[in-house]
PDB file of C-alpha atoms in Angstrom:
ATOM      1  CA  MET C 479       0.000   0.000   0.000  1.00 40.00           C
ATOM      2  CA  THR C 480       1.457   3.334  -1.057  1.00 44.00           C
ATOM      3  CA  ALA C 481       1.878   5.917   1.720  1.00 50.00           C
ATOM      4  CA  GLU C 482      -0.444   8.856   1.292  1.00 62.00           C
ATOM      5  CA  ILE C 483       1.329  12.057   0.277  1.00 68.00           C
ATOM      6  CA  ARG C 484       0.525  15.010   2.533  1.00 75.00           C
ATOM      7  CA  GLY C 485       0.580  18.599   1.360  1.00 81.00           C
ATOM      8  CA  PRO C 486       2.496  21.408   3.107  1.00 85.00           C
ATOM      9  CA  HIS C 487      -0.792  22.564   4.648  1.00 87.00           C
ATOM     10  CA  PHE C 488      -1.241  19.290   6.551  1.00 86.00           C
ATOM     11  CA  VAL C 489      -1.570  19.663  10.370  1.00 88.00           C
ATOM     12  CA  GLN C 490      -0.411  16.370  11.845  1.00 88.00           C
ATOM     13  CA  SER C 491      -1.475  17.208  15.384  1.00 90.00           C
ATOM     14  CA  PHE C 492      -5.054  17.693  14.185  1.00 91.00           C
ATOM     15  CA  GLU C 493      -4.934  14.284  12.471  1.00 91.00           C
ATOM     16  CA  ARG C 494      -3.691  12.705  15.701  1.00 91.00           C
ATOM     17  CA  GLY C 495      -6.446  14.344  17.727  1.00 92.00           C
ATOM     18  CA  LEU C 496      -9.037  12.871  15.383  1.00 92.00           C
ATOM     19  CA  ALA C 497      -7.327   9.478  15.686  1.00 94.00           C
ATOM     20  CA  VAL C 498      -7.833   9.651  19.449  1.00 95.00           C
ATOM     21  CA  LEU C 499     -11.563  10.189  18.957  1.00 94.00           C
ATOM     22  CA  ARG C 500     -11.738   7.292  16.492  1.00 91.00           C
ATOM     23  CA  ALA C 501     -10.042   4.959  18.995  1.00 94.00           C
ATOM     24  CA  PHE C 502     -13.394   4.710  20.783  1.00 93.00           C
ATOM     25  CA  ASP C 503     -16.075   2.502  19.256  1.00 86.00           C
ATOM     26  CA  ALA C 504     -18.849   0.086  20.235  1.00 81.00           C
ATOM     27  CA  ASP C 505     -16.305  -2.499  21.432  1.00 84.00           C
ATOM     28  CA  HIS C 506     -14.062   0.066  23.162  1.00 90.00           C
ATOM     29  CA  GLN C 507     -16.388   2.494  24.896  1.00 91.00           C
ATOM     30  CA  GLN C 508     -13.945   3.144  27.760  1.00 94.00           C
ATOM     31  CA  LEU C 509     -10.162   3.211  27.378  1.00 95.00           C
ATOM     32  CA  THR C 510      -7.137   3.932  29.526  1.00 95.00           C
ATOM     33  CA  LEU C 511      -4.327   6.246  28.488  1.00 94.00           C
ATOM     34  CA  SER C 512      -2.144   3.288  27.543  1.00 94.00           C
ATOM     35  CA  GLU C 513      -4.893   1.712  25.439  1.00 95.00           C
ATOM     36  CA  VAL C 514      -5.489   4.944  23.537  1.00 96.00           C
ATOM     37  CA  GLY C 515      -1.758   5.331  22.986  1.00 94.00           C
ATOM     38  CA  ARG C 516      -1.444   1.806  21.567  1.00 94.00           C
ATOM     39  CA  ALA C 517      -4.508   2.223  19.345  1.00 94.00           C
ATOM     40  CA  CYS C 518      -3.189   5.501  17.919  1.00 95.00           C
ATOM     41  CA  GLY C 519       0.510   4.648  17.767  1.00 94.00           C
ATOM     42  CA  MET C 520       1.554   7.377  20.203  1.00 94.00           C
ATOM     43  CA  THR C 521       3.187   7.525  23.619  1.00 94.00           C
ATOM     44  CA  ARG C 522       1.150   7.490  26.808  1.00 93.00           C
ATOM     45  CA  ALA C 523       2.186  11.096  27.517  1.00 93.00           C
ATOM     46  CA  THR C 524       1.077  12.276  24.079  1.00 94.00           C
ATOM     47  CA  ALA C 525      -2.238  10.431  24.393  1.00 94.00           C
ATOM     48  CA  ARG C 526      -2.739  12.080  27.781  1.00 94.00           C
ATOM     49  CA  ARG C 527      -2.347  15.590  26.317  1.00 94.00           C
ATOM     50  CA  PHE C 528      -4.852  14.904  23.550  1.00 95.00           C
ATOM     51  CA  LEU C 529      -7.367  13.286  25.890  1.00 95.00           C
ATOM     52  CA  LEU C 530      -7.181  16.048  28.478  1.00 95.00           C
ATOM     53  CA  THR C 531      -7.580  18.673  25.739  1.00 95.00           C
ATOM     54  CA  LEU C 532     -10.659  16.843  24.463  1.00 94.00           C
ATOM     55  CA  ALA C 533     -11.932  16.644  28.046  1.00 94.00           C
ATOM     56  CA  ASP C 534     -11.487  20.408  28.439  1.00 94.00           C
ATOM     57  CA  LEU C 535     -13.520  20.869  25.234  1.00 93.00           C
ATOM     58  CA  GLY C 536     -16.270  18.586  26.502  1.00 92.00           C
ATOM     59  CA  TYR C 537     -15.808  15.731  24.017  1.00 93.00           C
ATOM     60  CA  VAL C 538     -14.308  13.262  26.513  1.00 95.00           C
ATOM     61  CA  HIS C 539     -15.101  12.397  30.137  1.00 95.00           C
ATOM     62  CA  THR C 540     -12.712  10.725  32.560  1.00 94.00           C
ATOM     63  CA  ASP C 541     -12.940   9.352  36.068  1.00 92.00           C
ATOM     64  CA  GLY C 542      -9.177   9.712  36.423  1.00 90.00           C
ATOM     65  CA  ARG C 543      -8.314   6.332  34.920  1.00 92.00           C
ATOM     66  CA  LEU C 544     -10.803   5.504  32.173  1.00 95.00           C
ATOM     67  CA  PHE C 545     -11.820   7.826  29.349  1.00 96.00           C
ATOM     68  CA  ARG C 546     -15.030   7.748  27.326  1.00 94.00           C
ATOM     69  CA  LEU C 547     -16.678   9.958  24.731  1.00 93.00           C
ATOM     70  CA  THR C 548     -19.489  12.314  25.663  1.00 91.00           C
ATOM     71  CA  PRO C 549     -22.653  12.993  23.645  1.00 83.00           C
ATOM     72  CA  ARG C 550     -21.050  16.233  22.490  1.00 85.00           C
ATOM     73  CA  VAL C 551     -19.099  14.325  19.810  1.00 86.00           C
ATOM     74  CA  LEU C 552     -22.418  13.985  17.962  1.00 77.00           C
ATOM     75  CA  GLU C 553     -22.040  17.655  17.071  1.00 75.00           C
ATOM     76  CA  LEU C 554     -19.123  16.717  14.808  1.00 77.00           C
ATOM     77  CA  GLY C 555     -21.338  14.636  12.542  1.00 71.00           C
ATOM     78  CA  TYR C 556     -24.629  16.463  12.949  1.00 64.00           C
ATOM     79  CA  SER C 557     -23.765  19.290  10.563  1.00 61.00           C
ATOM     80  CA  TYR C 558     -23.128  16.789   7.802  1.00 60.00           C
ATOM     81  CA  LEU C 559     -26.291  14.805   8.444  1.00 57.00           C
ATOM     82  CA  ALA C 560     -28.400  17.954   8.845  1.00 55.00           C
ATOM     83  CA  SER C 561     -27.296  19.287   5.478  1.00 55.00           C
ATOM     84  CA  PHE C 562     -27.506  15.910   3.735  1.00 57.00           C
ATOM     85  CA  THR C 563     -31.155  15.580   2.716  1.00 80.00           C
ATOM     86  CA  LEU C 564     -30.893  12.119   1.175  1.00 87.00           C
ATOM     87  CA  PRO C 565     -31.474  10.195   4.454  1.00 89.00           C
ATOM     88  CA  GLU C 566     -34.630  12.223   5.075  1.00 88.00           C
ATOM     89  CA  ILE C 567     -35.811  11.549   1.536  1.00 90.00           C
ATOM     90  CA  ALA C 568     -35.027   7.835   1.753  1.00 93.00           C
ATOM     91  CA  GLU C 569     -36.321   6.952   5.210  1.00 93.00           C
ATOM     92  CA  PRO C 570     -40.062   6.747   4.464  1.00 93.00           C
ATOM     93  CA  HIS C 571     -39.286   4.629   1.413  1.00 95.00           C
ATOM     94  CA  LEU C 572     -37.098   2.329   3.522  1.00 96.00           C
ATOM     95  CA  GLU C 573     -39.926   1.985   6.027  1.00 95.00           C
ATOM     96  CA  GLN C 574     -42.318   1.009   3.238  1.00 95.00           C
ATOM     97  CA  LEU C 575     -39.806  -1.507   1.875  1.00 96.00           C
ATOM     98  CA  VAL C 576     -39.276  -3.105   5.287  1.00 95.00           C
ATOM     99  CA  ALA C 577     -43.046  -3.377   5.772  1.00 93.00           C
ATOM    100  CA  GLN C 578     -43.257  -5.203   2.436  1.00 94.00           C
ATOM    101  CA  VAL C 579     -40.371  -7.650   2.783  1.00 94.00           C
ATOM    102  CA  ARG C 580     -40.109  -7.893   6.599  1.00 93.00           C
ATOM    103  CA  GLU C 581     -36.319  -7.631   6.442  1.00 93.00           C
ATOM    104  CA  SER C 582     -33.932  -4.855   7.480  1.00 92.00           C
ATOM    105  CA  SER C 583     -32.941  -2.159   4.987  1.00 95.00           C
ATOM    106  CA  SER C 584     -30.342   0.596   5.064  1.00 95.00           C
ATOM    107  CA  LEU C 585     -29.062   3.562   3.084  1.00 96.00           C
ATOM    108  CA  CYS C 586     -25.277   3.912   2.926  1.00 95.00           C
ATOM    109  CA  VAL C 587     -22.755   6.276   1.374  1.00 93.00           C
ATOM    110  CA  LEU C 588     -19.136   5.710   0.386  1.00 91.00           C
ATOM    111  CA  ASP C 589     -16.484   7.376   2.552  1.00 88.00           C
ATOM    112  CA  GLY C 590     -13.003   6.579   1.302  1.00 85.00           C
ATOM    113  CA  ASP C 591     -12.793   2.789   1.164  1.00 88.00           C
ATOM    114  CA  ASP C 592     -15.634   2.275   3.679  1.00 90.00           C
ATOM    115  CA  ILE C 593     -19.389   2.442   3.547  1.00 92.00           C
ATOM    116  CA  VAL C 594     -21.175   4.441   6.252  1.00 91.00           C
ATOM    117  CA  TYR C 595     -24.772   3.850   7.296  1.00 92.00           C
ATOM    118  CA  VAL C 596     -26.744   7.108   7.119  1.00 91.00           C
ATOM    119  CA  ALA C 597     -30.300   5.728   7.454  1.00 92.00           C
ATOM    120  CA  ARG C 598     -31.543   2.362   8.675  1.00 92.00           C
ATOM    121  CA  VAL C 599     -34.834   0.593   9.350  1.00 92.00           C
ATOM    122  CA  PRO C 600     -34.149  -2.691  11.196  1.00 89.00           C
ATOM    123  CA  THR C 601     -36.476  -5.597  11.850  1.00 85.00           C
ATOM    124  CA  ARG C 602     -34.350  -8.050  13.799  1.00 69.00           C
ATOM    125  CA  ARG C 603     -30.674  -8.307  14.619  1.00 61.00           C
ATOM    126  CA  ILE C 604     -28.989 -10.719  12.206  1.00 62.00           C
ATOM    127  CA  MET C 605     -25.327  -9.731  12.675  1.00 60.00           C
ATOM    128  CA  SER C 606     -23.034 -10.201  15.643  1.00 58.00           C
ATOM    129  CA  ALA C 607     -22.223  -6.470  15.491  1.00 63.00           C
ATOM    130  CA  ALA C 608     -24.977  -3.961  16.159  1.00 73.00           C
ATOM    131  CA  ILE C 609     -25.549  -1.680  13.163  1.00 81.00           C
ATOM    132  CA  THR C 610     -26.609   1.922  13.709  1.00 84.00           C
ATOM    133  CA  VAL C 611     -26.354   5.181  11.788  1.00 87.00           C
ATOM    134  CA  GLY C 612     -22.624   5.882  11.572  1.00 86.00           C
ATOM    135  CA  THR C 613     -21.530   2.211  11.450  1.00 89.00           C
ATOM    136  CA  ARG C 614     -18.734   1.590   8.957  1.00 90.00           C
ATOM    137  CA  PHE C 615     -17.608  -1.510   7.037  1.00 92.00           C
ATOM    138  CA  PRO C 616     -15.019  -2.054   4.291  1.00 92.00           C
ATOM    139  CA  ALA C 617     -16.934  -1.333   1.091  1.00 92.00           C
ATOM    140  CA  HIS C 618     -15.829  -4.416  -0.831  1.00 93.00           C
ATOM    141  CA  LEU C 619     -17.289  -6.775   1.792  1.00 94.00           C
ATOM    142  CA  THR C 620     -20.811  -5.410   1.387  1.00 94.00           C
ATOM    143  CA  SER C 621     -23.382  -5.375  -1.390  1.00 96.00           C
ATOM    144  CA  VAL C 622     -24.065  -1.686  -0.894  1.00 96.00           C
ATOM    145  CA  GLY C 623     -20.345  -0.924  -1.075  1.00 95.00           C
ATOM    146  CA  ARG C 624     -19.949  -2.839  -4.298  1.00 96.00           C
ATOM    147  CA  VAL C 625     -22.688  -0.939  -6.112  1.00 96.00           C
ATOM    148  CA  MET C 626     -20.850   2.270  -5.249  1.00 95.00           C
ATOM    149  CA  LEU C 627     -17.381   0.954  -6.084  1.00 95.00           C
ATOM    150  CA  ALA C 628     -18.759  -0.303  -9.416  1.00 95.00           C
ATOM    151  CA  ASP C 629     -19.617   3.289 -10.367  1.00 94.00           C
ATOM    152  CA  LEU C 630     -15.935   4.245 -10.268  1.00 93.00           C
ATOM    153  CA  PRO C 631     -14.249   4.592 -13.666  1.00 92.00           C
ATOM    154  CA  ASP C 632     -11.988   1.712 -14.646  1.00 91.00           C
ATOM    155  CA  ASP C 633      -8.818   3.523 -13.536  1.00 91.00           C
ATOM    156  CA  GLY C 634     -10.537   4.361 -10.240  1.00 91.00           C
ATOM    157  CA  ILE C 635     -11.283   0.680  -9.643  1.00 93.00           C
ATOM    158  CA  ASP C 636      -7.661  -0.175 -10.436  1.00 92.00           C
ATOM    159  CA  ALA C 637      -6.415   2.479  -8.000  1.00 91.00           C
ATOM    160  CA  TRP C 638      -8.734   1.138  -5.303  1.00 91.00           C
ATOM    161  CA  LEU C 639      -7.563  -2.436  -5.862  1.00 92.00           C
ATOM    162  CA  ASP C 640      -3.922  -1.304  -5.565  1.00 90.00           C
ATOM    163  CA  ARG C 641      -4.507   0.048  -2.063  1.00 89.00           C
ATOM    164  CA  ALA C 642      -7.340  -2.169  -0.781  1.00 86.00           C
ATOM    165  CA  ASP C 643      -6.857  -4.456   2.202  1.00 87.00           C
ATOM    166  CA  LEU C 644      -8.449  -7.681   0.958  1.00 89.00           C
ATOM    167  CA  ARG C 645      -7.993  -9.842   4.037  1.00 88.00           C
ATOM    168  CA  PRO C 646     -10.919 -12.290   4.344  1.00 88.00           C
ATOM    169  CA  ASN C 647     -13.674 -11.847   6.917  1.00 88.00           C
ATOM    170  CA  THR C 648     -15.106 -15.311   6.236  1.00 89.00           C
ATOM    171  CA  SER C 649     -14.296 -18.339   4.135  1.00 90.00           C
ATOM    172  CA  GLN C 650     -16.579 -16.865   1.445  1.00 90.00           C
ATOM    173  CA  THR C 651     -14.808 -13.509   1.117  1.00 90.00           C
ATOM    174  CA  LEU C 652     -13.450 -12.628  -2.309  1.00 89.00           C
ATOM    175  CA  THR C 653      -9.769 -11.777  -1.854  1.00 88.00           C
ATOM    176  CA  SER C 654      -8.489 -11.947  -5.429  1.00 91.00           C
ATOM    177  CA  PRO C 655      -8.120  -8.495  -7.036  1.00 92.00           C
ATOM    178  CA  ARG C 656      -8.891 -10.036 -10.406  1.00 92.00           C
ATOM    179  CA  ALA C 657     -12.074 -11.693  -9.115  1.00 93.00           C
ATOM    180  CA  LEU C 658     -13.193  -8.516  -7.372  1.00 94.00           C
ATOM    181  CA  ARG C 659     -12.619  -6.443 -10.474  1.00 94.00           C
ATOM    182  CA  ALA C 660     -14.683  -8.893 -12.525  1.00 94.00           C
ATOM    183  CA  GLU C 661     -17.423  -8.785  -9.899  1.00 94.00           C
ATOM    184  CA  LEU C 662     -17.549  -4.984  -9.946  1.00 95.00           C
ATOM    185  CA  VAL C 663     -17.814  -5.002 -13.733  1.00 94.00           C
ATOM    186  CA  ARG C 664     -20.726  -7.439 -13.447  1.00 94.00           C
ATOM    187  CA  VAL C 665     -22.395  -5.293 -10.764  1.00 96.00           C
ATOM    188  CA  ARG C 666     -22.010  -2.229 -12.981  1.00 94.00           C
ATOM    189  CA  ARG C 667     -23.615  -4.102 -15.886  1.00 94.00           C
ATOM    190  CA  GLN C 668     -26.549  -5.663 -14.031  1.00 94.00           C
ATOM    191  CA  GLY C 669     -27.354  -2.708 -11.780  1.00 95.00           C
ATOM    192  CA  TYR C 670     -27.294  -4.492  -8.411  1.00 97.00           C
ATOM    193  CA  ALA C 671     -24.954  -6.487  -6.140  1.00 96.00           C
ATOM    194  CA  LEU C 672     -25.591  -9.631  -4.132  1.00 96.00           C
ATOM    195  CA  VAL C 673     -23.042 -10.586  -1.463  1.00 94.00           C
ATOM    196  CA  ASP C 674     -23.289 -14.034   0.086  1.00 93.00           C
ATOM    197  CA  GLN C 675     -21.732 -14.413   3.553  1.00 91.00           C
ATOM    198  CA  GLU C 676     -18.578 -12.431   2.779  1.00 88.00           C
ATOM    199  CA  LEU C 677     -18.941  -9.899   5.595  1.00 91.00           C
ATOM    200  CA  GLU C 678     -20.249 -12.389   8.162  1.00 89.00           C
ATOM    201  CA  GLU C 679     -21.228 -16.055   8.059  1.00 88.00           C
ATOM    202  CA  GLY C 680     -24.982 -16.423   7.741  1.00 89.00           C
ATOM    203  CA  LEU C 681     -25.549 -12.958   6.266  1.00 90.00           C
ATOM    204  CA  ARG C 682     -26.735 -12.341   2.713  1.00 93.00           C
ATOM    205  CA  SER C 683     -27.465  -8.921   1.295  1.00 95.00           C
ATOM    206  CA  VAL C 684     -28.584  -7.381  -1.954  1.00 97.00           C
ATOM    207  CA  ALA C 685     -28.138  -3.712  -2.856  1.00 97.00           C
ATOM    208  CA  ALA C 686     -28.896  -1.274  -5.649  1.00 97.00           C
ATOM    209  CA  PRO C 687     -27.346   2.142  -6.354  1.00 97.00           C
ATOM    210  CA  VAL C 688     -29.113   5.467  -5.863  1.00 96.00           C
ATOM    211  CA  ARG C 689     -28.246   7.895  -8.657  1.00 93.00           C
ATOM    212  CA  ASP C 690     -28.584  11.652  -8.860  1.00 89.00           C
ATOM    213  CA  ARG C 691     -30.006  13.450 -11.890  1.00 86.00           C
ATOM    214  CA  ASP C 692     -26.699  13.155 -13.733  1.00 86.00           C
ATOM    215  CA  GLY C 693     -26.500   9.397 -13.263  1.00 89.00           C
ATOM    216  CA  THR C 694     -23.785   9.479 -10.602  1.00 90.00           C
ATOM    217  CA  VAL C 695     -24.145   6.984  -7.762  1.00 94.00           C
ATOM    218  CA  VAL C 696     -24.510   8.962  -4.528  1.00 92.00           C
ATOM    219  CA  ALA C 697     -25.611   6.148  -2.198  1.00 95.00           C
ATOM    220  CA  GLY C 698     -26.833   2.581  -2.067  1.00 97.00           C
ATOM    221  CA  VAL C 699     -29.812   0.814  -0.514  1.00 97.00           C
ATOM    222  CA  ASN C 700     -29.616  -2.751   0.735  1.00 97.00           C
ATOM    223  CA  ILE C 701     -31.759  -5.521   2.149  1.00 96.00           C
ATOM    224  CA  ALA C 702     -29.956  -7.806   4.594  1.00 92.00           C
ATOM    225  CA  VAL C 703     -31.241 -11.290   5.393  1.00 92.00           C
ATOM    226  CA  HIS C 704     -30.277 -14.419   7.289  1.00 91.00           C
ATOM    227  CA  ALA C 705     -28.893 -17.058   4.945  1.00 86.00           C
ATOM    228  CA  GLY C 706     -30.775 -19.794   6.757  1.00 85.00           C
ATOM    229  CA  ARG C 707     -34.128 -18.253   5.865  1.00 88.00           C
ATOM    230  CA  ASN C 708     -33.356 -16.923   2.384  1.00 87.00           C
ATOM    231  CA  SER C 709     -31.529 -18.631  -0.471  1.00 90.00           C
ATOM    232  CA  VAL C 710     -29.627 -16.660  -3.095  1.00 92.00           C
ATOM    233  CA  GLU C 711     -32.380 -17.508  -5.563  1.00 92.00           C
ATOM    234  CA  SER C 712     -35.168 -16.280  -3.270  1.00 92.00           C
ATOM    235  CA  VAL C 713     -33.297 -13.041  -2.614  1.00 94.00           C
ATOM    236  CA  ARG C 714     -33.170 -12.368  -6.354  1.00 94.00           C
ATOM    237  CA  ARG C 715     -36.724 -13.522  -7.001  1.00 94.00           C
ATOM    238  CA  ASP C 716     -38.597 -12.158  -3.984  1.00 95.00           C
ATOM    239  CA  LEU C 717     -36.577  -9.226  -2.639  1.00 96.00           C
ATOM    240  CA  LEU C 718     -34.704  -7.648  -5.533  1.00 96.00           C
ATOM    241  CA  PRO C 719     -37.844  -6.402  -7.371  1.00 96.00           C
ATOM    242  CA  HIS C 720     -39.041  -4.600  -4.222  1.00 97.00           C
ATOM    243  CA  LEU C 721     -35.575  -3.139  -3.708  1.00 97.00           C
ATOM    244  CA  LEU C 722     -35.333  -1.803  -7.261  1.00 97.00           C
ATOM    245  CA  ALA C 723     -38.815  -0.278  -7.034  1.00 96.00           C
ATOM    246  CA  THR C 724     -37.869   1.419  -3.757  1.00 96.00           C
ATOM    247  CA  VAL C 725     -34.670   2.850  -5.233  1.00 96.00           C
ATOM    248  CA  ALA C 726     -36.641   4.195  -8.195  1.00 96.00           C
ATOM    249  CA  ARG C 727     -38.976   6.032  -5.797  1.00 94.00           C
ATOM    250  CA  ILE C 728     -36.055   7.442  -3.806  1.00 93.00           C
ATOM    251  CA  GLU C 729     -34.407   8.648  -7.012  1.00 93.00           C
ATOM    252  CA  ALA C 730     -37.628  10.265  -8.193  1.00 90.00           C
ATOM    253  CA  ASP C 731     -37.857  12.266  -4.960  1.00 86.00           C
ATOM    254  CA  LEU C 732     -34.134  13.057  -4.981  1.00 85.00           C
ATOM    255  CA  TRP C 733     -34.236  14.339  -8.545  1.00 83.00           C
ATOM    256  CA  ILE C 734     -37.054  16.713  -7.605  1.00 75.00           C
ATOM    257  CA  THR C 735     -35.609  18.028  -4.340  1.00 67.00           C
ATOM    258  CA  GLY C 736     -31.846  17.494  -4.650  1.00 56.00           C
ATOM    259  CA  PRO C 737     -29.357  19.661  -6.519  1.00 50.00           C
ATOM    260  CA  ALA C 738     -28.055  18.365  -9.832  1.00 42.00           C
ATOM    261  CA  ARG C 739     -24.351  17.615 -10.146  1.00 41.00           C
ATOM    262  CA  THR C 740     -22.158  18.319 -13.115  1.00 32.00           C
ATOM    263  CA  ALA C 741     -22.019  15.479 -15.603  1.00 32.00           C
ATOM    264  CA  SER C 742     -18.256  15.039 -15.382  1.00 32.00           C
ATOM    265  CA  ARG C 743     -18.594  11.402 -14.317  1.00 35.00           C
ATOM    266  CA  GLY C 744     -21.510  10.424 -16.508  1.00 36.00           C
ATOM    267  CA  ASN C 745     -20.673   7.286 -18.471  1.00 38.00           C
ATOM    268  CA  GLY C 746     -22.322   4.594 -20.496  1.00 36.00           C
ATOM    269  CA  ALA C 747     -21.954   2.011 -17.733  1.00 35.00           C
ATOM    270  CA  GLY C 748     -24.038   4.049 -15.327  1.00 37.00           C
ATOM    271  CA  ASN C 749     -26.712   4.660 -17.933  1.00 36.00           C
ATOM    272  CA  ARG C 750     -26.855   0.947 -18.818  1.00 33.00           C
ATOM    273  CA  ALA C 751     -27.310  -0.037 -15.180  1.00 36.00           C
ATOM    274  CA  GLY C 752     -30.114   2.447 -14.756  1.00 37.00           C
ATOM    275  CA  ALA C 753     -31.810   1.233 -17.937  1.00 35.00           C
ATOM    276  CA  GLU C 754     -31.637  -2.385 -16.822  1.00 36.00           C
ATOM    277  CA  ARG C 755     -33.449  -1.557 -13.620  1.00 34.00           C
TER     278      ARG C 755
END
């Protein structure tokens, strides 16, 4: 993996402060100084300065030994979510979809090499990890990530494959760059992605891209099911038509209310996928 080149404007201390915040997650809600230091690759003394600064600003609370985030960190993401109208547009359509298929559905966006959940309507918990708005997964392990990666131009897919960490999550995970590239080309052509137990054993998901008025993929919608209750064939036959109809309704609302983008990334592949839906 090639090291990322930083410009002369780059403030490393700010990056390290953000790394301290990201050290906390659902599995590490409380951490000691030493644990934060190890997670962020910094000394205990450096971690202490960052944590105490964040405590002074109200983003971290400590009892003197353990540190945890405070609700104030939600302010850091709220501005983005408040200005991003797509989750508000999509949520009633997701609710209708879930009522129809009785399975969980989510709206995700691509952030770097990860997908981030920005709207979700669950029915039952089918993964070992709890999924909420803000949850992240490597994009290539998920159906919703693959429909967004497939919208990249060919050189963009090649650049992603050059840097991607393709370690397997399960015995089903695709780890071959060549196989993944072929899969993304197929997803681009057919207009949807189906991932079978690559993120977690027992989990199948199908996703379709949400496009803006210029045909650019801005998000993806998925349906996630338990493999024991739903075969690959039944997912395609029974769930995919409802998913595609839901995405079409979301796009119709988005095209009316959302701003158009420039057509710099419009390409024949995107138009073909939309036509095949």
